[in-house]
PDB file of C-alpha atoms in Angstrom:
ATOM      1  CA  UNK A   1      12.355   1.191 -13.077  1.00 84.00           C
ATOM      2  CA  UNK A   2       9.113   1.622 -11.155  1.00 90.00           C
ATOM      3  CA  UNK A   3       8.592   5.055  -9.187  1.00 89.00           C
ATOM      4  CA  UNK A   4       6.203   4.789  -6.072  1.00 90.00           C
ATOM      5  CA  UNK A   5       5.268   7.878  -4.548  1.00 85.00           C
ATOM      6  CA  UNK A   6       3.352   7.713  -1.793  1.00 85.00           C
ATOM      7  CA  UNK A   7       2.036  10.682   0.430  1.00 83.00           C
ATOM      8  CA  UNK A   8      -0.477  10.612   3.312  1.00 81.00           C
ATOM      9  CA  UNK A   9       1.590   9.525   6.613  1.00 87.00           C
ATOM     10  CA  UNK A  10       2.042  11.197   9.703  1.00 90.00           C
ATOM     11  CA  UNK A  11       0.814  12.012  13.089  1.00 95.00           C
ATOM     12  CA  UNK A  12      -2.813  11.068  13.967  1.00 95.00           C
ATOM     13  CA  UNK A  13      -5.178  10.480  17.101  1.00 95.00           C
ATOM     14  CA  UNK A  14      -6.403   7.265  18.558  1.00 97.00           C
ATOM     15  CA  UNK A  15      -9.290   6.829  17.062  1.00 97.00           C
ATOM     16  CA  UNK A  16      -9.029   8.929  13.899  1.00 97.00           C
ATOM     17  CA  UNK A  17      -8.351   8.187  10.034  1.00 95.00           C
ATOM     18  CA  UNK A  18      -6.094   8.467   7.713  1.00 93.00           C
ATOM     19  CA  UNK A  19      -5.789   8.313   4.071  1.00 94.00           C
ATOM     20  CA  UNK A  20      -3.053   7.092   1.980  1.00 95.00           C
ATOM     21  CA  UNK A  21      -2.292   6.827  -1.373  1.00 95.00           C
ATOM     22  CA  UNK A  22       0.394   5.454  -4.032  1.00 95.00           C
ATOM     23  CA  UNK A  23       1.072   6.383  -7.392  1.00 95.00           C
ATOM     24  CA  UNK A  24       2.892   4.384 -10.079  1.00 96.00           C
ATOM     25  CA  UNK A  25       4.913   5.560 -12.490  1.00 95.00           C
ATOM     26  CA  UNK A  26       7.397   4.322 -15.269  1.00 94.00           C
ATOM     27  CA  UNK A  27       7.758   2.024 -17.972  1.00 92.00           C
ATOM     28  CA  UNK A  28       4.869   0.170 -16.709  1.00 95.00           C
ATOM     29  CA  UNK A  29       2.855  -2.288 -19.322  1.00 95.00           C
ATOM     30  CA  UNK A  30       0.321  -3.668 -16.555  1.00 95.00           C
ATOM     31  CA  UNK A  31      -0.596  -4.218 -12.928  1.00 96.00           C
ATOM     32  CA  UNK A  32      -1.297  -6.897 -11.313  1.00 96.00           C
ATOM     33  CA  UNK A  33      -1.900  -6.071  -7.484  1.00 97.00           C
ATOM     34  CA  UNK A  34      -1.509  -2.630  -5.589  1.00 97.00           C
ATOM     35  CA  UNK A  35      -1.491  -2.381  -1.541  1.00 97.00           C
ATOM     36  CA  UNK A  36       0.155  -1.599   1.255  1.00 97.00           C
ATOM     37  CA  UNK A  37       2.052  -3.854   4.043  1.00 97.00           C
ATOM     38  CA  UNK A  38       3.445  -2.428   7.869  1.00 97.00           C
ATOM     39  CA  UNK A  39       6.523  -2.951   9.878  1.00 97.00           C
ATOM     40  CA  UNK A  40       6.196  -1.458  13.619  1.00 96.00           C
ATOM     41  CA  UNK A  41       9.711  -2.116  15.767  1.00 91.00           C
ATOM     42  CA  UNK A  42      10.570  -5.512  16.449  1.00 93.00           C
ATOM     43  CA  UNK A  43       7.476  -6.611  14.591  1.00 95.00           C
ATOM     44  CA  UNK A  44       7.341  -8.665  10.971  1.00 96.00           C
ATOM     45  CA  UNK A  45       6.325  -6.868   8.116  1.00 96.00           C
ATOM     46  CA  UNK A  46       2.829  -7.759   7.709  1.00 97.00           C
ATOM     47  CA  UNK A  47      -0.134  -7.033   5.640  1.00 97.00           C
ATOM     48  CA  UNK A  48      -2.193  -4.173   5.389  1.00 97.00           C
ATOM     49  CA  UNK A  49      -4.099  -4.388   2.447  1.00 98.00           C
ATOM     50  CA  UNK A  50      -4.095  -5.413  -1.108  1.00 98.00           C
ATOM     51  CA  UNK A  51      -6.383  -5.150  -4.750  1.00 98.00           C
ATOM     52  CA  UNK A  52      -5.518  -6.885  -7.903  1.00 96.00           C
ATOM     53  CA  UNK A  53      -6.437  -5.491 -11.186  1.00 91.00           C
ATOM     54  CA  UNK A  54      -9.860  -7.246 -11.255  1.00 92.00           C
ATOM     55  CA  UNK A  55     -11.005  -5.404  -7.670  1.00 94.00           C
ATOM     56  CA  UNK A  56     -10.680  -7.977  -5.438  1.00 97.00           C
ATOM     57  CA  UNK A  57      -9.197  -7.266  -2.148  1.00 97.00           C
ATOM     58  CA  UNK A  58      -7.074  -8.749   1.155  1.00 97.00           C
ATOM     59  CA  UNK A  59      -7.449  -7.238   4.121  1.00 97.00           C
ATOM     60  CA  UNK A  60      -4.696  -8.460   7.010  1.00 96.00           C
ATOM     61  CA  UNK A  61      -5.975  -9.312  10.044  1.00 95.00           C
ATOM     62  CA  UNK A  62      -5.094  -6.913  12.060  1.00 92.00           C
ATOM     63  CA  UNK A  63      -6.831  -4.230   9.729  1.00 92.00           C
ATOM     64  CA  UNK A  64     -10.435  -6.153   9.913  1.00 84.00           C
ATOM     65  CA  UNK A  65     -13.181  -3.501   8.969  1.00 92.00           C
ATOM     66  CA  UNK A  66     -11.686  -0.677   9.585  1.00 96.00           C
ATOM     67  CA  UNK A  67     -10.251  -0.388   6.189  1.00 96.00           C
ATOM     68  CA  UNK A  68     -10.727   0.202   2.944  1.00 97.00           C
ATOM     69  CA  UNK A  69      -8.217   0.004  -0.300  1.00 97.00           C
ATOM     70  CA  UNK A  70      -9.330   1.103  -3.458  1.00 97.00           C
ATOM     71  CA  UNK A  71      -7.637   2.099  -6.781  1.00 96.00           C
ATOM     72  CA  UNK A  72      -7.458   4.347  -9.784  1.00 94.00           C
ATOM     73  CA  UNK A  73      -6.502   2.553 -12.789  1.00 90.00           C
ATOM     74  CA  UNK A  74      -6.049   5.325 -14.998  1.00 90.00           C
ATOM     75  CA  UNK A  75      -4.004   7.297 -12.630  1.00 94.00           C
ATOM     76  CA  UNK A  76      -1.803   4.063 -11.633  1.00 94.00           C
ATOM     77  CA  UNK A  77      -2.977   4.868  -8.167  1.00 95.00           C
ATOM     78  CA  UNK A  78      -3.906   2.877  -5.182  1.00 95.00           C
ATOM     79  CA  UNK A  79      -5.829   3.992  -1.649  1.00 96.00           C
ATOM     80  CA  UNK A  80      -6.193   3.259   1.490  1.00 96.00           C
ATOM     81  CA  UNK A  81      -8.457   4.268   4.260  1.00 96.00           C
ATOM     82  CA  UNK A  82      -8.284   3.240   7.913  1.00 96.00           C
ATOM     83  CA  UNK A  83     -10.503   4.538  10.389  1.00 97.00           C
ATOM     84  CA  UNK A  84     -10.659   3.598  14.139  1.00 97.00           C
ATOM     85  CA  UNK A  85      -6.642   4.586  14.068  1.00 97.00           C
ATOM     86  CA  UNK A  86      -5.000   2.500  17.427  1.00 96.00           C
ATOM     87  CA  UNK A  87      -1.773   3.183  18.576  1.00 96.00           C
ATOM     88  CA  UNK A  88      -0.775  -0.429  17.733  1.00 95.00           C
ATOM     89  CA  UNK A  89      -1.275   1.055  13.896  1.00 96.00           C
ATOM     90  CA  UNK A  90       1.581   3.028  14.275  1.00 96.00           C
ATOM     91  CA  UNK A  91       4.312   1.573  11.644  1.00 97.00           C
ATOM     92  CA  UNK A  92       6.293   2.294   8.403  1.00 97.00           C
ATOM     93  CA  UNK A  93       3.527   2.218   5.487  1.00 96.00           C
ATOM     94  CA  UNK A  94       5.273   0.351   2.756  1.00 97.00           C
ATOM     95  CA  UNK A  95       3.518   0.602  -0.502  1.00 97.00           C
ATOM     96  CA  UNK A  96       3.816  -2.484  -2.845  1.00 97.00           C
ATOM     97  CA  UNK A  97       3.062  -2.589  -6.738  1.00 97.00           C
ATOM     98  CA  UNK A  98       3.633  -5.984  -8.765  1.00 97.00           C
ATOM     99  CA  UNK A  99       3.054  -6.083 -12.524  1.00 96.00           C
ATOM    100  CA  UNK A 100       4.662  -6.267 -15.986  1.00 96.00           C
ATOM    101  CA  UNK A 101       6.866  -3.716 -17.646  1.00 95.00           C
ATOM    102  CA  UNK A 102       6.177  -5.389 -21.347  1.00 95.00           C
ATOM    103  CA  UNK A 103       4.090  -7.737 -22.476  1.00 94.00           C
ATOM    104  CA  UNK A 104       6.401 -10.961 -21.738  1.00 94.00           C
ATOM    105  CA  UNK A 105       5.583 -12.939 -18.448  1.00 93.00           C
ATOM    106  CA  UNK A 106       9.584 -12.766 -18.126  1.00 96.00           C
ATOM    107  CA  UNK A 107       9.541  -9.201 -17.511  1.00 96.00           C
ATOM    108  CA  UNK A 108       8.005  -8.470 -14.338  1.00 96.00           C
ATOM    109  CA  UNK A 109       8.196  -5.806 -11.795  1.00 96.00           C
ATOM    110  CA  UNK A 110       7.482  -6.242  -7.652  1.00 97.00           C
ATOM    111  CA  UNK A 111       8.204  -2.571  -6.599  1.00 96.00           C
ATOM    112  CA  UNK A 112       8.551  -1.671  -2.930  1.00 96.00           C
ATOM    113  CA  UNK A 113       8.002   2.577  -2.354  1.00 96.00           C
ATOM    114  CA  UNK A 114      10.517   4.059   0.419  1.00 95.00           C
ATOM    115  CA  UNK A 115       7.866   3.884   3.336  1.00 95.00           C
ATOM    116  CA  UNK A 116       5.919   6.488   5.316  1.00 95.00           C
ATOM    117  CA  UNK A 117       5.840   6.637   8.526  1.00 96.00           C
ATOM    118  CA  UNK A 118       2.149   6.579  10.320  1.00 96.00           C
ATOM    119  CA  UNK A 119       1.844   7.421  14.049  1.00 96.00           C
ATOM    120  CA  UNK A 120      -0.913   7.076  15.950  1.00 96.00           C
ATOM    121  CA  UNK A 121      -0.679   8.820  19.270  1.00 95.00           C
ATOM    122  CA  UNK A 122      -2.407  11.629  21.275  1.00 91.00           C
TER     123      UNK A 122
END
């Protein structure tokens, strides 16, 4: 089993930043892709942002330029910055981590962390 843990939610102003981050842990062989998708109420879960293992990156749409995912390989640990916070931004932060537990293509992992809630409000 896959552990996410995945701190940084919580209240922030229109227009500030936050900073989130997700560590993986477990019997993990490799990663493929690290990021972070949203559900608001009454919304579909969309995307946030992703990074595979070779550093490319997906940004949903409703993210544009205000953010920015990176990751630590070594640490099994993904971020993401968003700046410019909007109210509409405020959603569960679900943290996402597909990869391989062994070397066989047949034993892959798609690991969802428990969510934390961001709010953006004054």
């Amino acid at each position: 089993q896959v552990q996410l843990v995945e701190p940084g939610g919580g209240l922030v102003q229109p227009g500030g930043s936050l900073r989130l981050s997700c560590e993986a842990s477990g019997s993990i062989f490799t990663i493929v892709a690290m990021g972070w998708y949203r559900q608001a109420p009454g919304r579909q879960r969309e995307l946030v942002a992703t990074i595979n293992s070779g550093g490319a990156t997906n940004y949903g749409d409703s993210v544009g330029g205000r953010g920015t995912i990176s990751r630590d390989n070594s640490k099994k640990t993904v971020y993401l910055q968003m700046d410019s916070l909007k109210p509409e931004d405020t959603a569960v932060y679900y943290c996402n981590v597909r990869g391989y537990y062994s070397v066989s293509s047949f034993d892959s992992f798609d690991a969802w962390g428990r969510g934390t809630q961001v709010t953006v409000s004054s």
